CSV table of N, CA and C in Angstrom, one decimal:
chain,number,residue,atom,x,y,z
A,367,UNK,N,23.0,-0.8,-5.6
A,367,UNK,CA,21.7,-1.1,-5.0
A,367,UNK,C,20.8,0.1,-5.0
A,368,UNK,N,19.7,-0.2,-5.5
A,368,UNK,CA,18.7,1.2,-5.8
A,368,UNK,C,18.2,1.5,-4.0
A,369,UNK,N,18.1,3.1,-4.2
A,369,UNK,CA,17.1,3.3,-3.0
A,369,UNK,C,15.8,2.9,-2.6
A,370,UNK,N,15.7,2.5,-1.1
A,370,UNK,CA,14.3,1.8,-1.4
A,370,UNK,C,13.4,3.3,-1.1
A,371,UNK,N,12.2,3.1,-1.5
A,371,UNK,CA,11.0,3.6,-1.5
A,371,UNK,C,10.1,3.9,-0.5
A,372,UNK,N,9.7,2.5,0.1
A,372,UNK,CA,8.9,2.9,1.1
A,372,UNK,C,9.7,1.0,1.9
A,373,UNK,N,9.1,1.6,3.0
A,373,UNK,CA,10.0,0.2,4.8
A,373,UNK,C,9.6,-0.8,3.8
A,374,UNK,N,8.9,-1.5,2.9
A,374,UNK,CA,8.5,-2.9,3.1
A,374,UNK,C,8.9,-3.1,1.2
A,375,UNK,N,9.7,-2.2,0.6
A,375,UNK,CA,10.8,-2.7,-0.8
A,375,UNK,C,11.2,-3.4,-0.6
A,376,UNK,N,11.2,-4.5,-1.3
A,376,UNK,CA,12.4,-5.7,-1.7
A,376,UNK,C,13.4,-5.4,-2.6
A,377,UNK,N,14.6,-5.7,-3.0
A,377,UNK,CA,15.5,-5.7,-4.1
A,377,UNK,C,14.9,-6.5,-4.9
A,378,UNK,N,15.3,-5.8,-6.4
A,378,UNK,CA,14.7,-6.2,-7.5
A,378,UNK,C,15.8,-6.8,-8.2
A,379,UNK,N,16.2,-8.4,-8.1
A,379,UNK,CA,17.1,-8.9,-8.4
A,379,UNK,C,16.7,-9.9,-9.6
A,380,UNK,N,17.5,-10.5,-10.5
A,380,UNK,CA,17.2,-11.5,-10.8
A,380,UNK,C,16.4,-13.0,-10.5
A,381,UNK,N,17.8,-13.0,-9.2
A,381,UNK,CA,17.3,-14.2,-8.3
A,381,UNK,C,15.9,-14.0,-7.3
A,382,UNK,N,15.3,-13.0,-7.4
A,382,UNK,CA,14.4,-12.7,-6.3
A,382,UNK,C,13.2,-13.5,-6.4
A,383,UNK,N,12.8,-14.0,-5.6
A,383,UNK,CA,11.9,-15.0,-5.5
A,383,UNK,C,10.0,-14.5,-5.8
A,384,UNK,N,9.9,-13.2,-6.1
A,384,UNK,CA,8.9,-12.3,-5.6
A,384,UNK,C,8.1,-12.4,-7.2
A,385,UNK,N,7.2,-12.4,-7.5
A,385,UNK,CA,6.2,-12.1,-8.4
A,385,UNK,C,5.1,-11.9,-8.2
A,386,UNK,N,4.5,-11.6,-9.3
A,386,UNK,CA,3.2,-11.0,-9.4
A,386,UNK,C,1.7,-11.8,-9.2
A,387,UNK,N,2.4,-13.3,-9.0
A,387,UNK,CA,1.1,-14.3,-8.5
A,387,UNK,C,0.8,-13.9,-7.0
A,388,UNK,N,2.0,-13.4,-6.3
A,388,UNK,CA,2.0,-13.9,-4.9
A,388,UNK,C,0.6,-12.9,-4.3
A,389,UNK,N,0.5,-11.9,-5.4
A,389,UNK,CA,-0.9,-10.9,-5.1
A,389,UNK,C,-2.1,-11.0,-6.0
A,390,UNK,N,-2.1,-12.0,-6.1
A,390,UNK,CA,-3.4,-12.0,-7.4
A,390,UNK,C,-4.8,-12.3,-6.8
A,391,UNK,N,-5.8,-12.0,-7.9
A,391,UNK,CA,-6.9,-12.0,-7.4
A,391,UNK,C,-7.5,-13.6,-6.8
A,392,UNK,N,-6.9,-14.2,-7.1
A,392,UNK,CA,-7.4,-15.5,-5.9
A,392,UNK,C,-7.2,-15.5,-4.7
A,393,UNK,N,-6.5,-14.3,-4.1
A,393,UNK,CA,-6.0,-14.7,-2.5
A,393,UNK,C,-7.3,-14.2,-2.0
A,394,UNK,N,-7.4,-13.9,-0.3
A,394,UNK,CA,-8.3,-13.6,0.0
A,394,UNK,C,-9.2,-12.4,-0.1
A,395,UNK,N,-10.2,-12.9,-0.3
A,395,UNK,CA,-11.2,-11.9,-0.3
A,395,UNK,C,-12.6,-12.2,0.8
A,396,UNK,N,-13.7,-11.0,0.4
A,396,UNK,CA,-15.0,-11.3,1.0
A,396,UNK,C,-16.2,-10.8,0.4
A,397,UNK,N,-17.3,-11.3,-0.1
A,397,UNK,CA,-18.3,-10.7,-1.1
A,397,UNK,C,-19.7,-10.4,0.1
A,398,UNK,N,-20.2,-9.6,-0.8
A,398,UNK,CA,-21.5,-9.8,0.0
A,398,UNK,C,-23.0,-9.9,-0.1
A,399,UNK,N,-23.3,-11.3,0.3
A,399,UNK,CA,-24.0,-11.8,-0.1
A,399,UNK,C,-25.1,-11.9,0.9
A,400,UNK,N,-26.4,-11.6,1.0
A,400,UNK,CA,-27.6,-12.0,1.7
A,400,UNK,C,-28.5,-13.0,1.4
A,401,UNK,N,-28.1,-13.9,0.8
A,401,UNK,CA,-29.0,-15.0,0.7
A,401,UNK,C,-30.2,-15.5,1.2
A,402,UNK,N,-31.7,-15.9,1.0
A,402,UNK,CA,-32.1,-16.7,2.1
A,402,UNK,C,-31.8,-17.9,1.8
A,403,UNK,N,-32.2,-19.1,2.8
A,403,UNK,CA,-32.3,-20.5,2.0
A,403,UNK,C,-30.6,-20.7,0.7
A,404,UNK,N,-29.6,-20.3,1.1
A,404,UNK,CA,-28.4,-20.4,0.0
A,404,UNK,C,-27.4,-21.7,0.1
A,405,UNK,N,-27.1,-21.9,-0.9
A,405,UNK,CA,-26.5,-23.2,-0.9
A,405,UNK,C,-25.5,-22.9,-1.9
A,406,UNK,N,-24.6,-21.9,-1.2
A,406,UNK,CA,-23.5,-20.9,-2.2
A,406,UNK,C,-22.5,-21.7,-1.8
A,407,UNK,N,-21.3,-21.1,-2.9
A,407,UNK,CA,-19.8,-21.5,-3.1
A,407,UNK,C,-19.7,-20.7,-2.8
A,408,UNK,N,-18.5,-20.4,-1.6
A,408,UNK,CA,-17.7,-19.5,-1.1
A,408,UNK,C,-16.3,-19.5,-1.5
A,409,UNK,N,-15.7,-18.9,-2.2
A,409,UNK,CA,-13.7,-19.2,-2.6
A,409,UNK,C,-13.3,-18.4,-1.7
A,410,UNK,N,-12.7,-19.1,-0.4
A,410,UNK,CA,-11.6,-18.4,0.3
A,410,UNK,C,-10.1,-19.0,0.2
A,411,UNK,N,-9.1,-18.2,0.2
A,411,UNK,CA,-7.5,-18.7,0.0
A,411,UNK,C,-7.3,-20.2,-0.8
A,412,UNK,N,-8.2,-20.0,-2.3
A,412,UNK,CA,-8.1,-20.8,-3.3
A,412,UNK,C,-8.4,-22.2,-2.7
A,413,UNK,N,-9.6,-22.5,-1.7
A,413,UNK,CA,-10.0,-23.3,-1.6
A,413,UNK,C,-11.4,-23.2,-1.8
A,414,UNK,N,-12.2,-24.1,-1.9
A,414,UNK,CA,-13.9,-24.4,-2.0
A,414,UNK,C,-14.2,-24.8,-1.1
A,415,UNK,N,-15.1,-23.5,0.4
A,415,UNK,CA,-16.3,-24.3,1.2
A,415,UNK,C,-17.6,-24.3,0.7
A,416,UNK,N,-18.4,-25.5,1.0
A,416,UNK,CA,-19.6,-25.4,1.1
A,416,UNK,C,-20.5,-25.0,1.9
A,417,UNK,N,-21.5,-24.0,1.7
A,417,UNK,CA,-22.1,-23.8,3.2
A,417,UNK,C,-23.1,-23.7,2.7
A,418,UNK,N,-24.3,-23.9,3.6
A,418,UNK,CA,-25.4,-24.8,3.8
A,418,UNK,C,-26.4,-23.7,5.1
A,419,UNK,N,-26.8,-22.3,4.6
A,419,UNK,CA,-27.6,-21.7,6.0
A,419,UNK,C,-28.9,-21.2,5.4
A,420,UNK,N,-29.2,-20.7,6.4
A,420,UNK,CA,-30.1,-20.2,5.9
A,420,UNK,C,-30.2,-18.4,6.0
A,421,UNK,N,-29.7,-18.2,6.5
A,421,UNK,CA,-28.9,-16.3,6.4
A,421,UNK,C,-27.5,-16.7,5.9
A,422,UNK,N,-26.9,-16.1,4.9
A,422,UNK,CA,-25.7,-15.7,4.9
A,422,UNK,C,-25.6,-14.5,4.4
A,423,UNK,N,-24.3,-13.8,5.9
A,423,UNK,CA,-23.9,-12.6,5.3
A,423,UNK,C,-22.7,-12.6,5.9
A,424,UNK,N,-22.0,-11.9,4.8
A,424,UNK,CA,-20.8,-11.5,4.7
A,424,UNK,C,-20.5,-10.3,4.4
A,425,UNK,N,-19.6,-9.3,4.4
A,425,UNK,CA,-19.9,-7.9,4.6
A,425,UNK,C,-18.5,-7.2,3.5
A,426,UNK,N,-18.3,-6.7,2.4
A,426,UNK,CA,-17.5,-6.3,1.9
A,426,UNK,C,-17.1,-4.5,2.4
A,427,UNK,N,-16.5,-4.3,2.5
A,427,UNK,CA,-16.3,-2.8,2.8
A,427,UNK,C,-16.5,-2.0,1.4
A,428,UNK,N,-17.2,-0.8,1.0
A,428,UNK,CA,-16.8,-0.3,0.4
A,428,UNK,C,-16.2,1.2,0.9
A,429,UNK,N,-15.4,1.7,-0.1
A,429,UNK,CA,-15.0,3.1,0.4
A,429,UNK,C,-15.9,4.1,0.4
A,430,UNK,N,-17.1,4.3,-0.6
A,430,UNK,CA,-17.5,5.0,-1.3
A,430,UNK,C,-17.9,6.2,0.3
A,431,UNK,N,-19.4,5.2,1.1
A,431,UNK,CA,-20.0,5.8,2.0
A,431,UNK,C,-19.6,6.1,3.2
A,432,UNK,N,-18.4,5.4,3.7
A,432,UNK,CA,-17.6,6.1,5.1
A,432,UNK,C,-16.6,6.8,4.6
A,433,UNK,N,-15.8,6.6,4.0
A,433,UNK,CA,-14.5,7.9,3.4
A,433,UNK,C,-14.6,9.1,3.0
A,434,UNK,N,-16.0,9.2,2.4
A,434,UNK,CA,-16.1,10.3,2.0
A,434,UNK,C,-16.3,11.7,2.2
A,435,UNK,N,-17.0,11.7,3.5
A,435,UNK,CA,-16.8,13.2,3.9
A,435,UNK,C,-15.9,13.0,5.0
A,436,UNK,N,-15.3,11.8,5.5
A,436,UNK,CA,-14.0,12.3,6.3
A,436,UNK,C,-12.7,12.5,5.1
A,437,UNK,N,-12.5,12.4,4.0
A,437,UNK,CA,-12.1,12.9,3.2
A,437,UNK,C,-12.3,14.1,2.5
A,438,UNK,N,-13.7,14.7,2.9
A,438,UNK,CA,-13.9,16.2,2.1
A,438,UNK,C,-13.6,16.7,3.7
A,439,UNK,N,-14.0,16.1,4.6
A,439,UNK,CA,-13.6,17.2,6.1
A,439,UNK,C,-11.6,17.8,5.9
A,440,UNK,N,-11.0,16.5,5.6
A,440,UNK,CA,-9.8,16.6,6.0
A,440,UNK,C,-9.1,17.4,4.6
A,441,UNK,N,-9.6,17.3,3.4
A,441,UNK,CA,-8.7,18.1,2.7
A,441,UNK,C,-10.0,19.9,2.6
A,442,UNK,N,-10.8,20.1,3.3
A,442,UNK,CA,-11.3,21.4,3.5
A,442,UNK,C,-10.2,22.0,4.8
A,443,UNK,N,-10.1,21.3,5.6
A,443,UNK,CA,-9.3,21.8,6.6
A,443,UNK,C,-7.5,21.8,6.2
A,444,UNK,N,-6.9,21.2,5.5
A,444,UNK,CA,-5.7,21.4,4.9
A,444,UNK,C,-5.7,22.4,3.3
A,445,UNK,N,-7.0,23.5,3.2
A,445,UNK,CA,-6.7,24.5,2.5
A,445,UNK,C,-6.1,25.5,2.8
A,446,UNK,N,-5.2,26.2,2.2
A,446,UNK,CA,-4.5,27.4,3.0
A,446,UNK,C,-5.7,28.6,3.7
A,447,UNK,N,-6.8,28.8,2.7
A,447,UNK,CA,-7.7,30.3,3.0
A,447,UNK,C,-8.5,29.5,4.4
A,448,UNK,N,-8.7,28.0,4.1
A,448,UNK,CA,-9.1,27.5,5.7
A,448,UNK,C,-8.3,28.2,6.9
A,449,UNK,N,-7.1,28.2,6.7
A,449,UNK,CA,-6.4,27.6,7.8
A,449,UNK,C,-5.7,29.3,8.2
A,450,UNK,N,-6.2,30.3,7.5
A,450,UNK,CA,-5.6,31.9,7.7
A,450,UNK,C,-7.1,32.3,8.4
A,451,UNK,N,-8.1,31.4,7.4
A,451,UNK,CA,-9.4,32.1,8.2
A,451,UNK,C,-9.7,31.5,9.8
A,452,UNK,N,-9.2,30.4,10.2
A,452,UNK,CA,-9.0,29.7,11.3
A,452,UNK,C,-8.0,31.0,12.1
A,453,UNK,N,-7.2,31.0,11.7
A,453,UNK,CA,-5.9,31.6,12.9
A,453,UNK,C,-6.9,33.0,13.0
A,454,UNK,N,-7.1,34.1,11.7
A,454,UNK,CA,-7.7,35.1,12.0
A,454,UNK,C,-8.3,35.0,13.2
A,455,UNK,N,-9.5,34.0,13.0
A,455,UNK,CA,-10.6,33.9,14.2
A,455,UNK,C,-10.1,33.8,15.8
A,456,UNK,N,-9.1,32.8,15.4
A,456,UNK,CA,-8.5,32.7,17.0
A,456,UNK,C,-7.7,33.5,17.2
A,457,UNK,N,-6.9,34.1,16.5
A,457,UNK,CA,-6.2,35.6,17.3
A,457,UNK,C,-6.8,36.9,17.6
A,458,UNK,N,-7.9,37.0,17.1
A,458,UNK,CA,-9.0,37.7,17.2
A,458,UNK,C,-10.3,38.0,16.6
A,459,UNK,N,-10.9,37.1,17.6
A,459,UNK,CA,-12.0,36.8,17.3
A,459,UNK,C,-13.1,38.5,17.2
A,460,UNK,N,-13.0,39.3,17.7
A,460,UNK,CA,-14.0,40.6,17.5
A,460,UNK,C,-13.7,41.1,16.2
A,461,UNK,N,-12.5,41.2,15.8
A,461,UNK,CA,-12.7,42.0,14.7
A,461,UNK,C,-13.0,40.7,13.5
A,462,UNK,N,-12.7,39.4,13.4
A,462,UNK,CA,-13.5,38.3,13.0
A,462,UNK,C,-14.8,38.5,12.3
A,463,UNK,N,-15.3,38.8,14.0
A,463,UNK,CA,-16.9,38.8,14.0
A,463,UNK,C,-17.7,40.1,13.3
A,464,UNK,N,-16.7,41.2,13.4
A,464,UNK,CA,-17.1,42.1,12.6
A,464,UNK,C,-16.7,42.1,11.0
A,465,UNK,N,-15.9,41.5,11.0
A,465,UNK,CA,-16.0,41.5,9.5
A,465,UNK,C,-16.6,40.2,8.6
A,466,UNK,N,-17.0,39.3,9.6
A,466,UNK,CA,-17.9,38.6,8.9
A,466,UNK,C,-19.6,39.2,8.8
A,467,UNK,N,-19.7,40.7,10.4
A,467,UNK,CA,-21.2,41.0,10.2
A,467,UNK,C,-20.8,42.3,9.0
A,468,UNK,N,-19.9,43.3,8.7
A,468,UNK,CA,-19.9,43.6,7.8
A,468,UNK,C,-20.0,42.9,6.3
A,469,UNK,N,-19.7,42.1,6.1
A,469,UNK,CA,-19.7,41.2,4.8
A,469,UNK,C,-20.9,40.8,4.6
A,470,UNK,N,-22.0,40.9,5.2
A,470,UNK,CA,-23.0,40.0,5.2
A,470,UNK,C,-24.3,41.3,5.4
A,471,UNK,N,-23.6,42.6,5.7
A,471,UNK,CA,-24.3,43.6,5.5
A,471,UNK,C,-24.4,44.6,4.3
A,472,UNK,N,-23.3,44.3,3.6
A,472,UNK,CA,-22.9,45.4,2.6
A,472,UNK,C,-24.2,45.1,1.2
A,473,UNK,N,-25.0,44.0,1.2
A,473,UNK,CA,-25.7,43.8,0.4
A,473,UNK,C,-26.5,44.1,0.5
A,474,UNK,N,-27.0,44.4,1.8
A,474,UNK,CA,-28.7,44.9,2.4
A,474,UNK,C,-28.9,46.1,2.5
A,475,UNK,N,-27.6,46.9,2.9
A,475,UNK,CA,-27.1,48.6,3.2
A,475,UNK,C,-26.9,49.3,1.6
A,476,UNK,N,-27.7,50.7,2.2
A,476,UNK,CA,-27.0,51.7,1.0
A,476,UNK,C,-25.8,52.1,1.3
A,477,UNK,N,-25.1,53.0,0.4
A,477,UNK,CA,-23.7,52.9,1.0
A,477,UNK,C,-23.9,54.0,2.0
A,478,UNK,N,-24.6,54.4,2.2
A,478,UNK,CA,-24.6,55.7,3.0
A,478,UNK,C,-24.9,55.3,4.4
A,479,UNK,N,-25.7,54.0,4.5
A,479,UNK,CA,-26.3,53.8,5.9
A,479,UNK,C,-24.7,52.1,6.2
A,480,UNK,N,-24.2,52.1,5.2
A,480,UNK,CA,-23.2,51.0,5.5
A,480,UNK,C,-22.0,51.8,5.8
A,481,UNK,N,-21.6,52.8,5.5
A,481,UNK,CA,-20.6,53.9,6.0
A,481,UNK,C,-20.3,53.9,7.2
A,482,UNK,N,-21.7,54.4,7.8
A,482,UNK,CA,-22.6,54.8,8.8
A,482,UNK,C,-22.5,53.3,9.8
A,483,UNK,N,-22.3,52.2,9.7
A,483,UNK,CA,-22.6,51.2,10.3
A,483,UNK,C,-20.9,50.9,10.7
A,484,UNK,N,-20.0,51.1,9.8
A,484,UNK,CA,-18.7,51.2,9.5
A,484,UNK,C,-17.9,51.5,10.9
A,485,UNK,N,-17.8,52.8,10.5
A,485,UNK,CA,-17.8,54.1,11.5
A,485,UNK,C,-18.3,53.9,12.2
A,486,UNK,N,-19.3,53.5,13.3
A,486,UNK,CA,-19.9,53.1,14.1
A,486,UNK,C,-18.6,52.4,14.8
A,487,UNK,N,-18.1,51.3,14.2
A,487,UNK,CA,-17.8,49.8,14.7
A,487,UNK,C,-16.3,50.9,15.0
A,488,UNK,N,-15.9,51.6,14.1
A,488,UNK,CA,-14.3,52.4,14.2
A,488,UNK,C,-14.0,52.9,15.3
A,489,UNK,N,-15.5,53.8,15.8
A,489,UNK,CA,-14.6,54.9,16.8
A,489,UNK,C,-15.5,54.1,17.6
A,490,UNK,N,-16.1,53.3,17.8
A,490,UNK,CA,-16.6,52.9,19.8
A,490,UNK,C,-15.3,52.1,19.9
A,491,UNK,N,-15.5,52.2,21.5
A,491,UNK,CA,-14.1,51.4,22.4
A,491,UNK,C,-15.2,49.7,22.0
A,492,UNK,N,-14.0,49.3,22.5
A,492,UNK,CA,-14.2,47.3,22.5
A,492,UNK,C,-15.7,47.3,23.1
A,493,UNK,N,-15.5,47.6,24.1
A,493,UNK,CA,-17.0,46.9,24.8
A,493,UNK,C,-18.4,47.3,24.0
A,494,UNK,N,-18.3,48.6,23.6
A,494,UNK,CA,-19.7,49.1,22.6
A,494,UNK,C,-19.7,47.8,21.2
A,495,UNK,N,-18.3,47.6,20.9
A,495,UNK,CA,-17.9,47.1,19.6
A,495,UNK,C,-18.7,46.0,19.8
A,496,UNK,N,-18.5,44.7,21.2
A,496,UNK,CA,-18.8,43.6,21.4
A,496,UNK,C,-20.6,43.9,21.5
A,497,UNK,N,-21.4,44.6,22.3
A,497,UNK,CA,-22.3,45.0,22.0
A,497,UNK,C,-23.2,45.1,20.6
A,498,UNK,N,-22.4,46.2,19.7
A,498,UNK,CA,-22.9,46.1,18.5
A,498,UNK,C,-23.0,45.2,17.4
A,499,UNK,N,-21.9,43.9,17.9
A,499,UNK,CA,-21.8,43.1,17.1
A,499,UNK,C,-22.6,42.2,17.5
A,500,UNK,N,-23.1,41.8,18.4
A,500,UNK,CA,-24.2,40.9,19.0
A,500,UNK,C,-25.7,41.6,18.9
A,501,UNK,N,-25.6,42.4,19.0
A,501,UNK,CA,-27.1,43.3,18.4
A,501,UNK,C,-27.3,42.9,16.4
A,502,UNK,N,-26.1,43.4,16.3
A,502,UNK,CA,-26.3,43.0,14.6
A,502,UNK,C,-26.6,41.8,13.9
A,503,UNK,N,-25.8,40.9,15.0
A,503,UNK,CA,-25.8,39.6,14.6
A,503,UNK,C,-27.2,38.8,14.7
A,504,UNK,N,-28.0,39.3,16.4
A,504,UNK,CA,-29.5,39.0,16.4
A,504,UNK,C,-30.1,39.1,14.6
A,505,UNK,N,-29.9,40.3,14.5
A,505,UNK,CA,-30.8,40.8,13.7
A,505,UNK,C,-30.7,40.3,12.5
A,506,UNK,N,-29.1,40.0,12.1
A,506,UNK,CA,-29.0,38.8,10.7
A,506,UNK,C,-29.5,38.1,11.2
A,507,UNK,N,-29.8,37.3,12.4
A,507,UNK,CA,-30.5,35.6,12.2
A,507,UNK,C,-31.7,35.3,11.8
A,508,UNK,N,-32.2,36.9,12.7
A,508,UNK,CA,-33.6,36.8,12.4
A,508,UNK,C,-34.3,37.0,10.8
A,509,UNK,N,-33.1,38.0,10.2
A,509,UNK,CA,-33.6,38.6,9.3
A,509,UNK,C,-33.3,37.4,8.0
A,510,UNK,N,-32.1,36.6,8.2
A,510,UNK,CA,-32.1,35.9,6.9
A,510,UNK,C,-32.0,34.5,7.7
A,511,UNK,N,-32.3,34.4,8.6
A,511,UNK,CA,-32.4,32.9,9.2
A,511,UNK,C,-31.3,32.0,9.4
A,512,UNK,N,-30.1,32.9,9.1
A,512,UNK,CA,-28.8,32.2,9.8
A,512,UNK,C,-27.7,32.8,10.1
């Protein structure tokens, strides 16, 4: 007997009663349709209603416009550089914050006055550090607007 695969395998026997009709495209479905004034044929579970309204709607799902960014959300958060840049932040968040305002400085600074900005952040104790970094950070928002 082969291993099954997933909870809801059947054995793949000779005698097995199971084919490929039992999922075909006639079983249920739902289209969607906004009619005004409609005097449509509806095919549900291979029968014919007639209906007779004057709105019909019926509502198909597609995947396209709700999946999509809860699927770009969920595989951006299951990247590894996500998920090291996540912990970084939460085990310490100051030195985080400084190396995201140094990163974002080193393009605007000569090297001389970026050294200088460097060194700054090296030798003050924590509390100047938190200070400096909220002074700098003003000054990115203002200066590049985020």
């Amino acid at each position: 007997m082969p291993i099954r695969k997933y909870a809801n395998a059947r054995v793949t026997t000779r005698d097995s009663d199971y084919s490929v009709s039992d999922y075909s495209a006639s079983s249920v479905y739902t289209e969607t349709t906004n009619n005004i004034h409609s005097n449509s044929t509806v095919i549900q579970k291979d029968s014919v209603l007639q209906t007779d309204s004057v709105i019909t709607d019926t509502v198909i799902q597609q995947p396209g416009d709700s999946v999509l960014p809860t699927l770009t959300k969920t595989l951006t958060r299951m990247h590894p550089r996500y998920k090291e840049g996540k912990a970084k932040r939460q085990n310490d968040p100051l030195s985080w914050r400084i190396e995201k305002i140094l990163r974002r400085l080193r393009p605007m600074l000569s090297t001389e006055n970026f050294i200088e900005v460097s060194q700054e952040f090296t030798t003050s104790d924590p509390m100047q550090r938190v200070a400096l970094a909220d002074k700098l950070e003003k000054w990115l928002e203002s200066t590049l607007g985020g």
